[in-house]
mmCIF file of C-alpha atoms and ligand atoms in Angstrom:
data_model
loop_
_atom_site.group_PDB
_atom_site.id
_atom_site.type_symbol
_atom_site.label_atom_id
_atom_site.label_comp_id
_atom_site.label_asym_id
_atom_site.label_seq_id
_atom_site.Cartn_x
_atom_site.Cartn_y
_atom_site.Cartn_z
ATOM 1 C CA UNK A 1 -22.886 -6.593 -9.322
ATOM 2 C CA UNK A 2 -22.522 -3.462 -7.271
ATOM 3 C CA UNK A 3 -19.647 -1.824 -5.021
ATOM 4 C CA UNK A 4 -22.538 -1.257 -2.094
ATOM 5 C CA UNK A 5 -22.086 -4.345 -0.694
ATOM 6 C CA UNK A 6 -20.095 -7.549 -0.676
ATOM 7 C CA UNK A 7 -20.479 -10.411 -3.000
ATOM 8 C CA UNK A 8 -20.058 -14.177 -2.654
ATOM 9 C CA UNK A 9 -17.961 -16.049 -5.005
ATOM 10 C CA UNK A 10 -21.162 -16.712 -7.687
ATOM 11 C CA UNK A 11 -21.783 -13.207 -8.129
ATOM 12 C CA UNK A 12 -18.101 -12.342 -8.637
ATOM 13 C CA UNK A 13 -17.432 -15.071 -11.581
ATOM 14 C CA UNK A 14 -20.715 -14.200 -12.829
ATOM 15 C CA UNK A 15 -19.511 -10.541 -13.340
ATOM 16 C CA UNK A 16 -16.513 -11.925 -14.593
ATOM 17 C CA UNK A 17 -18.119 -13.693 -17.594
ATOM 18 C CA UNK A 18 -20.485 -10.559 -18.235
ATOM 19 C CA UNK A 19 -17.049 -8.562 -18.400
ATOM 20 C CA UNK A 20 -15.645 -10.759 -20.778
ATOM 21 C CA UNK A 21 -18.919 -10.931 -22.738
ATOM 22 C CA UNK A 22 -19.869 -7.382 -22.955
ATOM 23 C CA UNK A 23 -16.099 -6.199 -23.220
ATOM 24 C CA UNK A 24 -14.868 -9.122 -25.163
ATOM 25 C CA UNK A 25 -12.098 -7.104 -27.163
ATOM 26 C CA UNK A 26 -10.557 -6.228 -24.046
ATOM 27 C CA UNK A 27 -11.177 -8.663 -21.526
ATOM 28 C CA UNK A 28 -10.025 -12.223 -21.455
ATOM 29 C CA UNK A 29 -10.835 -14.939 -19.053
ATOM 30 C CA UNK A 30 -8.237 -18.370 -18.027
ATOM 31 C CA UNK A 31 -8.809 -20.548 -15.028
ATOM 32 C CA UNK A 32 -5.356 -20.929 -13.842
ATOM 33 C CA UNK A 33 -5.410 -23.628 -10.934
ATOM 34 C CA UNK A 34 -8.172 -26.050 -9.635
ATOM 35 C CA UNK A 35 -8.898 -26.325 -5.781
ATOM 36 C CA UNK A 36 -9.496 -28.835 -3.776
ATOM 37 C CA UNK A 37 -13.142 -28.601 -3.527
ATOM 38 C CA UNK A 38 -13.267 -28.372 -7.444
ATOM 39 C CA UNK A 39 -13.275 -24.401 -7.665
ATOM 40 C CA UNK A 40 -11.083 -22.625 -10.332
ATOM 41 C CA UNK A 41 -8.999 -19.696 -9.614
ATOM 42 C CA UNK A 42 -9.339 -17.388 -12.297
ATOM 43 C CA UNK A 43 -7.431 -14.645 -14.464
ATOM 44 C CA UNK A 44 -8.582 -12.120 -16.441
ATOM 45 C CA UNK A 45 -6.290 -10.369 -18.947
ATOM 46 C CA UNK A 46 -7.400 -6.776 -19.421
ATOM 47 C CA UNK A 47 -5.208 -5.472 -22.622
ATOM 48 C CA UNK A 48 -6.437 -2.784 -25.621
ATOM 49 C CA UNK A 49 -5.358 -5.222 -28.905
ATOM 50 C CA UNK A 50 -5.116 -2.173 -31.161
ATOM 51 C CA UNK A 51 -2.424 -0.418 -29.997
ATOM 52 C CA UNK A 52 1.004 -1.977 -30.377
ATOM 53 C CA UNK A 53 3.620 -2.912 -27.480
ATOM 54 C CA UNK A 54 6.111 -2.680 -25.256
ATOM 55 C CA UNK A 55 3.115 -2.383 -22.453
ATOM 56 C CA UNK A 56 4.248 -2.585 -18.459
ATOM 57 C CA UNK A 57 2.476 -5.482 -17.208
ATOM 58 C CA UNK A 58 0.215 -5.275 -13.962
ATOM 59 C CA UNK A 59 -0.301 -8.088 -11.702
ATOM 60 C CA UNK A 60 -3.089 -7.177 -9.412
ATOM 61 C CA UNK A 61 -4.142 -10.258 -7.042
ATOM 62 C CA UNK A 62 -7.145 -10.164 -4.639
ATOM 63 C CA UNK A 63 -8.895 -12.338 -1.832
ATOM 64 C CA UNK A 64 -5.931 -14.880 -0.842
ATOM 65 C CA UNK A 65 -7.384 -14.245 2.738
ATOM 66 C CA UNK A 66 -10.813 -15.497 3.019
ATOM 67 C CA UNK A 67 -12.225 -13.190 5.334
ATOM 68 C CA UNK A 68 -10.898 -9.840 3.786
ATOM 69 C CA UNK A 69 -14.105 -9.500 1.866
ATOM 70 C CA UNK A 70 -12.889 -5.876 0.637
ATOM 71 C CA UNK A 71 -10.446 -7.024 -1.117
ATOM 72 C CA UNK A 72 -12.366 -9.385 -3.885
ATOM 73 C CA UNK A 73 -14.639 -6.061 -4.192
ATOM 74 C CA UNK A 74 -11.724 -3.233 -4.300
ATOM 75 C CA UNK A 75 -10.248 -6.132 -7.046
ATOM 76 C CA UNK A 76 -13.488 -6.218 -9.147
ATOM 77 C CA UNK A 77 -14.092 -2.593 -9.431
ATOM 78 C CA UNK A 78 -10.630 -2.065 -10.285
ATOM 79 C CA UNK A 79 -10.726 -4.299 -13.187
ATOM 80 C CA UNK A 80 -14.363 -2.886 -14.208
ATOM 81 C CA UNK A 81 -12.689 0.984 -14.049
ATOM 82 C CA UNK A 82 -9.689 0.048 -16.234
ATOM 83 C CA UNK A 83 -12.253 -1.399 -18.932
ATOM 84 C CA UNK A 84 -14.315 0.871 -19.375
ATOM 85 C CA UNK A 85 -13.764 3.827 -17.585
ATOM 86 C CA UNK A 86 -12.182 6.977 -20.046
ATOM 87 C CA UNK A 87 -9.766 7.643 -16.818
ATOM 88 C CA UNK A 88 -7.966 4.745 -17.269
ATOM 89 C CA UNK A 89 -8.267 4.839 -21.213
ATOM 90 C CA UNK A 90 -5.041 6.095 -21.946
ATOM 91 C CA UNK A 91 -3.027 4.509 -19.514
ATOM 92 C CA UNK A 92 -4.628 1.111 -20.939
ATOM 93 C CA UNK A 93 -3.176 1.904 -23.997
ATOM 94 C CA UNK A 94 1.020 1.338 -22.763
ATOM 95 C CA UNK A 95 -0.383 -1.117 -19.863
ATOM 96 C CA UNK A 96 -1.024 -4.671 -19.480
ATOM 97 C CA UNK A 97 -3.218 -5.883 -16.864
ATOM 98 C CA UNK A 98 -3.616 -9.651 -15.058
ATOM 99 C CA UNK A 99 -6.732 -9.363 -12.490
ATOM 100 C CA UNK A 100 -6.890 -12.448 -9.660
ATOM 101 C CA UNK A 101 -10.340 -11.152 -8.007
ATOM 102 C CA UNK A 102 -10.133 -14.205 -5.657
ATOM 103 C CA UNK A 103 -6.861 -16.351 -5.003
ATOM 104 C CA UNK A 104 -8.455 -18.591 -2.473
ATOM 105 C CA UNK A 105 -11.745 -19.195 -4.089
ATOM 106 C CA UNK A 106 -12.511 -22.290 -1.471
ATOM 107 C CA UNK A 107 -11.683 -20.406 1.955
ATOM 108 C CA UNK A 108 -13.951 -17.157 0.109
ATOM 109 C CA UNK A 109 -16.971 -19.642 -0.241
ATOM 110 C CA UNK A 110 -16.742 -21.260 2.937
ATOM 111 C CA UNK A 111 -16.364 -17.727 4.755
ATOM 112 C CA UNK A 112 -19.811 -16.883 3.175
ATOM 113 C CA UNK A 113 -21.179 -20.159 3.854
ATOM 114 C CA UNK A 114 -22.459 -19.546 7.925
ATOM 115 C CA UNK A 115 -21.259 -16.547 10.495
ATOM 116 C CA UNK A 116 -19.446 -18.956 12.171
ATOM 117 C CA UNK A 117 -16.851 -19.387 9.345
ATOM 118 C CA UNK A 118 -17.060 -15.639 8.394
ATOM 119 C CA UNK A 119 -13.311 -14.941 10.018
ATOM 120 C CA UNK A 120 -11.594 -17.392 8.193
ATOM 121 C CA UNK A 121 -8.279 -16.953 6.641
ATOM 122 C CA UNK A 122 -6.760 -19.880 5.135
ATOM 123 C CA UNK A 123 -7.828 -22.421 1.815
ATOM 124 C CA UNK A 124 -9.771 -25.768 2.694
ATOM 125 C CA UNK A 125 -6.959 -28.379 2.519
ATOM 126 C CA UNK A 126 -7.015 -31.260 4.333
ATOM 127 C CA UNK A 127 -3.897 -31.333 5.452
ATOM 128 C CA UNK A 128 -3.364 -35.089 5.426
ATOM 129 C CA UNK A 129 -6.070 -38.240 6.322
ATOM 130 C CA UNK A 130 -6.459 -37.582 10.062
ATOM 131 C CA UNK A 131 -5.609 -34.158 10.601
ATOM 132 C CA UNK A 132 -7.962 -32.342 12.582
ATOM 133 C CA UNK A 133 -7.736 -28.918 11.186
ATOM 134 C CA UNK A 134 -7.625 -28.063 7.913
ATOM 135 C CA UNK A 135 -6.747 -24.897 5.594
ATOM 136 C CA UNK A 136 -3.459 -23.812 4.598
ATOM 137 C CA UNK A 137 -2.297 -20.113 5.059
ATOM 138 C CA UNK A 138 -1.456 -19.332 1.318
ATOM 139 C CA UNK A 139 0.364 -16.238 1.946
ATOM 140 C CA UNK A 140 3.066 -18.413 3.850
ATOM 141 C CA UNK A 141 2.929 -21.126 0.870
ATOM 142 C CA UNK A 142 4.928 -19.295 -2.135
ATOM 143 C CA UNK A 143 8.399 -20.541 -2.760
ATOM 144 C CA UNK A 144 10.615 -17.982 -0.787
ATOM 145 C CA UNK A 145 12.443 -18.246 2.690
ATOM 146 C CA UNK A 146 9.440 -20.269 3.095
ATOM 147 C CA UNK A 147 9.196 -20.737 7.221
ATOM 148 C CA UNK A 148 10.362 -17.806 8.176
ATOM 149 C CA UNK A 149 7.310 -16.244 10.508
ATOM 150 C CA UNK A 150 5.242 -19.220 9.864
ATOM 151 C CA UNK A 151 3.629 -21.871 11.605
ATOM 152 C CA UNK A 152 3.853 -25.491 11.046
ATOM 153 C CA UNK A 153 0.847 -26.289 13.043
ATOM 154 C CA UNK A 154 -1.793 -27.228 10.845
ATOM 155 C CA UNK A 155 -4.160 -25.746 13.651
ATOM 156 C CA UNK A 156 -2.370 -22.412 13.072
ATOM 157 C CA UNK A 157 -4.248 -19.474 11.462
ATOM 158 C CA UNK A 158 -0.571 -18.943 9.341
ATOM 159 C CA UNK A 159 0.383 -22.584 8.939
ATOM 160 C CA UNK A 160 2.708 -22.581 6.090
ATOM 161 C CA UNK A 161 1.726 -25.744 4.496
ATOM 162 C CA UNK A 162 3.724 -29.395 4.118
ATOM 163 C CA UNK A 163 6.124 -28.022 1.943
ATOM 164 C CA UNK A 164 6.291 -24.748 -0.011
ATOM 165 C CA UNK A 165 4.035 -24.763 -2.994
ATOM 166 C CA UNK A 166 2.087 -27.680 -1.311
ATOM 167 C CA UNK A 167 -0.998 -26.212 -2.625
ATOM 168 C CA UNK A 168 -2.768 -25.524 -6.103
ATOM 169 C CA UNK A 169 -3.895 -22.343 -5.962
ATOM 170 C CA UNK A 170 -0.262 -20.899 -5.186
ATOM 171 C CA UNK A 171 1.423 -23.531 -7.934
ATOM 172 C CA UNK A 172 -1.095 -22.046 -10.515
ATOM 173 C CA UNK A 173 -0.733 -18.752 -9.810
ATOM 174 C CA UNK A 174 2.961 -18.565 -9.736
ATOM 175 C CA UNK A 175 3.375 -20.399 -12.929
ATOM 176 C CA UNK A 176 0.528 -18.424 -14.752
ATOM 177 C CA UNK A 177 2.504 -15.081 -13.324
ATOM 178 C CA UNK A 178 5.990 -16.776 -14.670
ATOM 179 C CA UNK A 179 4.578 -17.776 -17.776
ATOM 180 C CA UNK A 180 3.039 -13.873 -18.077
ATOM 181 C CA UNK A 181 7.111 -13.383 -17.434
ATOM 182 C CA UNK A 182 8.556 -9.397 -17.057
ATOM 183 C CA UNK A 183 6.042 -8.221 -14.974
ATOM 184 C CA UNK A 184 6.354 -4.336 -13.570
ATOM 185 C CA UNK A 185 4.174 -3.806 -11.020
ATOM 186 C CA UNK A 186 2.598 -6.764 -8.227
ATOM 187 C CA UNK A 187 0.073 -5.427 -5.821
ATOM 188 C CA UNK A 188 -1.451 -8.160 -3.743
ATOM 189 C CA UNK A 189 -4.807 -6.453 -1.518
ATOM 190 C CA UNK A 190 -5.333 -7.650 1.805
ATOM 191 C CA UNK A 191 -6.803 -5.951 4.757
ATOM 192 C CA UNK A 192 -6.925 -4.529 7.006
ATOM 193 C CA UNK A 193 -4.245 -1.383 8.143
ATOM 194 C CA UNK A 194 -4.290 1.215 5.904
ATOM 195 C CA UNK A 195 -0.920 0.380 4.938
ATOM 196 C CA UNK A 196 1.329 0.122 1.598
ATOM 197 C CA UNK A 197 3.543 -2.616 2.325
ATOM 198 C CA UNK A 198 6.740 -3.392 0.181
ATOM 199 C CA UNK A 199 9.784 -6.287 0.377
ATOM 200 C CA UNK A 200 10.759 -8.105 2.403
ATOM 201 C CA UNK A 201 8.576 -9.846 4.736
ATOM 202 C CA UNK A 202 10.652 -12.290 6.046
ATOM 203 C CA UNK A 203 13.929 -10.129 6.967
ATOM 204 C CA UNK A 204 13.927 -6.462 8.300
ATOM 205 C CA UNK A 205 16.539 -5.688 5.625
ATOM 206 C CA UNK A 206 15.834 -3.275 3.206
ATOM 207 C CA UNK A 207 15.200 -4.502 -0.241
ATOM 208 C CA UNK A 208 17.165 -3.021 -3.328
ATOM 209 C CA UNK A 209 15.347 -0.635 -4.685
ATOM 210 C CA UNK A 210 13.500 0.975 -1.715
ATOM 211 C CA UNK A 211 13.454 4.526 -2.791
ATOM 212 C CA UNK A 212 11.534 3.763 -5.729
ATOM 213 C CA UNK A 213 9.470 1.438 -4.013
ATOM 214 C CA UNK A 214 8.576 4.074 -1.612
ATOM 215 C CA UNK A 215 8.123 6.787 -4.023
ATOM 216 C CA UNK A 216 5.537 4.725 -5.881
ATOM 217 C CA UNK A 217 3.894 3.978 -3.408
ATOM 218 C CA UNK A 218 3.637 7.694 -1.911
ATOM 219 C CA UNK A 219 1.989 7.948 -5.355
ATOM 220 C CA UNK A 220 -0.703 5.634 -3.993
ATOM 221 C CA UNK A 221 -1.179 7.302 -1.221
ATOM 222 C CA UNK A 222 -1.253 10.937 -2.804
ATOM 223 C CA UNK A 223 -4.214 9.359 -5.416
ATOM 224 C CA UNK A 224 -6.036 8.112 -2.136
ATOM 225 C CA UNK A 225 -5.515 11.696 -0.363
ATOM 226 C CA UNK A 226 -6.769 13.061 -3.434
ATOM 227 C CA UNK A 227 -10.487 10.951 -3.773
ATOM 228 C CA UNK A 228 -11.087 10.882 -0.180
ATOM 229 C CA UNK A 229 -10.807 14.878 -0.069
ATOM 230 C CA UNK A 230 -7.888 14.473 2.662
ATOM 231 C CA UNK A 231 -9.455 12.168 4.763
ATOM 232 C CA UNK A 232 -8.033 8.950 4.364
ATOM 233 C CA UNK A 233 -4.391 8.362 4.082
ATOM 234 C CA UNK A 234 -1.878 5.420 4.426
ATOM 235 C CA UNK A 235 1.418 4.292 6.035
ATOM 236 C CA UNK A 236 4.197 3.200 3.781
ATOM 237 C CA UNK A 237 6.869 0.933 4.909
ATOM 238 C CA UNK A 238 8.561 -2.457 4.713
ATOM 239 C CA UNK A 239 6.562 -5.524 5.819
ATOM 240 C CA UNK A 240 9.098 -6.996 7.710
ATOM 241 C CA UNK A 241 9.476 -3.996 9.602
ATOM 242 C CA UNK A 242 5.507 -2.658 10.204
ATOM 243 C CA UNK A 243 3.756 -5.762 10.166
ATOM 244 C CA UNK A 244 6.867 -8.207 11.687
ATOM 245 C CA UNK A 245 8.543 -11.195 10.260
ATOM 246 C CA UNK A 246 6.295 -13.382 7.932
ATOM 247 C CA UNK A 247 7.980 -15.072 4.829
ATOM 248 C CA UNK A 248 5.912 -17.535 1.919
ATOM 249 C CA UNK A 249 3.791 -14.313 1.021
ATOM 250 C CA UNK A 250 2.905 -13.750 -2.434
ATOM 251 C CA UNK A 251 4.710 -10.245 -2.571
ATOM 252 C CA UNK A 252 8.109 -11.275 -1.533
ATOM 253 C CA UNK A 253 7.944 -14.069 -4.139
ATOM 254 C CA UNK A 254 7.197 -12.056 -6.800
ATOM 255 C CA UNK A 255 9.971 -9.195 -5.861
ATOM 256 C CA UNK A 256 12.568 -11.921 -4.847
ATOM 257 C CA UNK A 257 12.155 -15.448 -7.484
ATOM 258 C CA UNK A 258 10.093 -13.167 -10.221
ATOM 259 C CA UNK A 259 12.597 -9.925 -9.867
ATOM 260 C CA UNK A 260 9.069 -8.153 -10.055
ATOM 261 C CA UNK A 261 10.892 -4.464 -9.489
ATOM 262 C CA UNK A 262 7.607 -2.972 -7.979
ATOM 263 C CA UNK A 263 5.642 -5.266 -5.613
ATOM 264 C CA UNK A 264 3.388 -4.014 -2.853
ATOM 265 C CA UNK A 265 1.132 -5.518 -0.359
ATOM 266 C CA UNK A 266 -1.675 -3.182 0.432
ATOM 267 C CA UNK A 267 -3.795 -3.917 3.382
ATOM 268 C CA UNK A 268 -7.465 -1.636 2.557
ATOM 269 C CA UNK A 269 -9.083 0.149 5.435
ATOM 270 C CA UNK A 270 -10.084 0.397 8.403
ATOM 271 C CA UNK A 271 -7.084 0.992 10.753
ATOM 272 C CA UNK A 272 -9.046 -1.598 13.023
ATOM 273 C CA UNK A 273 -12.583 -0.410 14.284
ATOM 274 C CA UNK A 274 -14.379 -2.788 12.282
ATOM 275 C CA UNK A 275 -10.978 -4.740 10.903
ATOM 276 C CA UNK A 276 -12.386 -7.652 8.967
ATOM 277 C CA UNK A 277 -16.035 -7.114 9.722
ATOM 278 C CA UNK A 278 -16.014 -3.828 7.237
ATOM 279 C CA UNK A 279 -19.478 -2.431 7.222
ATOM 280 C CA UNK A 280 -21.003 -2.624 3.393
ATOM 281 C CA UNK A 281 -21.803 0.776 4.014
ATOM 282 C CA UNK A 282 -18.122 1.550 3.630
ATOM 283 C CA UNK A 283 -17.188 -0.665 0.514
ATOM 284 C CA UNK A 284 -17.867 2.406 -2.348
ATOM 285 C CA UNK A 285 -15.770 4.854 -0.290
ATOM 286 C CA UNK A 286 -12.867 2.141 -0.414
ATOM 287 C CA UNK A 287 -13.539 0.483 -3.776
ATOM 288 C CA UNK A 288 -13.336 4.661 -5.491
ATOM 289 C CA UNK A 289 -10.606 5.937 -3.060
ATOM 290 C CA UNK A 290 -8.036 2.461 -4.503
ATOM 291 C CA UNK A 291 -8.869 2.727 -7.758
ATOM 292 C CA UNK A 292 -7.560 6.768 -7.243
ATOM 293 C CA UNK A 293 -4.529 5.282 -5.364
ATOM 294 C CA UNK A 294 -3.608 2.842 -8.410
ATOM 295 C CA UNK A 295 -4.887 5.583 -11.090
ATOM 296 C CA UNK A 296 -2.318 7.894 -9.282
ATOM 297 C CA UNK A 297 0.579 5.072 -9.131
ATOM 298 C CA UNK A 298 0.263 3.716 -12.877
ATOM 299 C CA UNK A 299 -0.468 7.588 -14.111
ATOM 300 C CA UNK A 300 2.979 8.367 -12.694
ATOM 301 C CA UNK A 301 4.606 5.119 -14.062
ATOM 302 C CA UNK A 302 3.877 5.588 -17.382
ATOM 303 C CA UNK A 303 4.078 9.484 -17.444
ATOM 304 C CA UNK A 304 -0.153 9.860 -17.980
ATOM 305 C CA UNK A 305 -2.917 11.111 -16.303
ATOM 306 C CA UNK A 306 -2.956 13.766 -13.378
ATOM 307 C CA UNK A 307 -0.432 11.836 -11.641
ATOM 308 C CA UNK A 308 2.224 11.872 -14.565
ATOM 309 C CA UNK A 309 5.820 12.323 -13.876
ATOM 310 C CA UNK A 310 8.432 15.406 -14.698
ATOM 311 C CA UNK A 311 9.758 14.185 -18.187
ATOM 312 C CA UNK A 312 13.384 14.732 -17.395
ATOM 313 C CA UNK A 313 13.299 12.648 -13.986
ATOM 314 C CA UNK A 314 14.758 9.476 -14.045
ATOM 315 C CA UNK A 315 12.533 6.873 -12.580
ATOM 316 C CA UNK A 316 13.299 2.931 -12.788
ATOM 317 C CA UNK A 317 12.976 -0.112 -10.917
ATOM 318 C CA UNK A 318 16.467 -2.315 -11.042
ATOM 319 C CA UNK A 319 15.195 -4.459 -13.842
ATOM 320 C CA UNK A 320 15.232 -0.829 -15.430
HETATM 321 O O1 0X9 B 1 0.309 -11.540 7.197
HETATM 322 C C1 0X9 B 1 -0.031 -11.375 6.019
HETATM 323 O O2 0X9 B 1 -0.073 -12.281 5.189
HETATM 324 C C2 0X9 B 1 -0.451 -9.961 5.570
HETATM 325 N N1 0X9 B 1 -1.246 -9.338 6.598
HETATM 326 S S1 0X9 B 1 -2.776 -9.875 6.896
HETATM 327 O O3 0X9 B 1 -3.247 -9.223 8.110
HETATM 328 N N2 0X9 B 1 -3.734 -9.376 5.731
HETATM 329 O O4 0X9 B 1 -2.779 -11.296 6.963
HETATM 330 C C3 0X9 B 1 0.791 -9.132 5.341
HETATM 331 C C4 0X9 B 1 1.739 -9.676 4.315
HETATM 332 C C5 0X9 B 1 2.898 -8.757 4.104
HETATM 333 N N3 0X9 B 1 3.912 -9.307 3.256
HETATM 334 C C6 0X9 B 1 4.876 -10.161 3.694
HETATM 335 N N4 0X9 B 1 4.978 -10.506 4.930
HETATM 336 N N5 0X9 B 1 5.740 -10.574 2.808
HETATM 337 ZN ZN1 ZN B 2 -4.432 -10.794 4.424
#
């Protein structure tokens, strides 16, 4: 494994199990969902067992798009940092942490499989015994205003799936994050944009808690700023709003059914020379500059790190 290039699906549960073998008092692994073409989607539970609780719990989901190959790898090296790196040690010790390297481990494999599937987005269902086109967008598939922005034409890039939670990968992962109950912080990575999405995606309302959601992620940002020496910076803003009305996304479900008080979509560079088709030659810029971002985000959370927060400042999500 290496953040120099990107990896098919094999490599990526292979580094998985060497995680969980060579880290093994940290790390666990749990296949939470099995796909249609027999593929488990997998969790690993990054948690330090010798230091006692309350710990905020971090959801941090990757590769629900197929094609977004940047987001499996900015996923993996996260979850390798916060193991083992010392600038995550202390943070690890009041955190909680649920990695998802790839939601949509069939549409991942099949991207890699010939250059004519590499831009594909959606899973491999069949979508009934004659349909002609299969796949199911599984960012329009989670249990919330589910239709809204969506397309019920299985030919459809976004098609939204029979019915909401028609498909296993979203069932498993929604029950394995409500099981995993109170959790603090979502952050689903997508590409591409450059953007820090929060709630809602399927109304142009603003959600709740906005100013915190905003600050946090402004924290994000300031840890990307920071890595990238100025160079690479993100919008912030609602989805609805920057990226138009789409609804059955994995964010808003977690914010809206889970009450999940901080819950971001962040889509990784570029801001749309290369767009999906990310040179390799780019993936260790991106891969170090997020794993600043989220440093700088969970430092200020939980009052550690360069990023910590003034003391005396107030700073909670509505679940508070
Ligand atoms: O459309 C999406 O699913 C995401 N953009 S992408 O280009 N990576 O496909 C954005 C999702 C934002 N969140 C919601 N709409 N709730
Ligand atoms: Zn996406």
């Amino acid at each position: 494994m290496d953040w120099t290039s990107f990896h098919d699906l094999t490599d990526i549960e292979g580094f998985e199990e060497w995680l969980n073998f060579t880290v093994s008092d940290l790390v666990q692994v749990a296949s939470v969902a099995r796909t249609l073409e027999g593929r488990e989607v997998r969790i690993l539970r990054i948690a330090d067992p010798s230091t006692p609780g309350p710990k905020k719990k971090i959801w941090i989901e990757g590769g629900i798009h197929a094609r977004e190959w940047i987001s499996p790898a900015v996923t993996t090296y996260l979850m390798h940092q916060v193991a083992v790196s010392p600038e995550w040690r202390d943070i690890l010790k009041v955190t909680e942490w649920y990695f998802v390297p790839v939601a949509n481990p069939d549409g991942y494999a099949y991207s890699f499989s010939s250059p004519r599937a590499r831009l594909w987005r959606k899973n491999r269902s069949k979508n009934g015994p004659s349909a002609r086109c299969k796949g199911v967008d599984l960012n329009r598939n989670w249990n919330l205003k589910w239709g809204v922005g969506a397309s019920g034409n299985p030919c459809s890039e976004t098609f939204k799936g029979k019915e909401p939670f028609s498909e296993p990968e979203t069932v498993g992962l929604g029950r394995a994050m409500q099981r995993v109950g109170d959790i603090d912080v979502f952050i689903t990575f997508h590409s591409f944009g450059q953007t820090v999405l929060y709630p809602w995606g399927w109304t142009r309302d603003p959600p709740a808690n906005v100013k915190q959601l905003s600050r946090l992620a402004k924290k994000f940002n300031e840890g990307v700023k920071a890595a990238s020496g100025g160079r690479t910076e993100y919008e912030i803003g609602g989805s609805g709003p920057l990226y138009g009305l789409a609804s059955g996304a994995s964010d808003d479900w977690a914010y809206g059914a889970l009450q999940v008080p901080f819950s971001y979509t962040i889509e990784l560079p570029d801001t749309g020379s290369y767009g999906f088709l990310l040179p390799e030659s780019e993936v260790s810029k991106v891969v170090v500059e997020t794993n600043s971002g989220v440093n700088c985000m969970i430092g200020f959370l939980t009052n550690l790190g360069p990023c910590a927060r003034n003391n005396r400042s107030k700073f909670l999500g509505f679940r508070g």
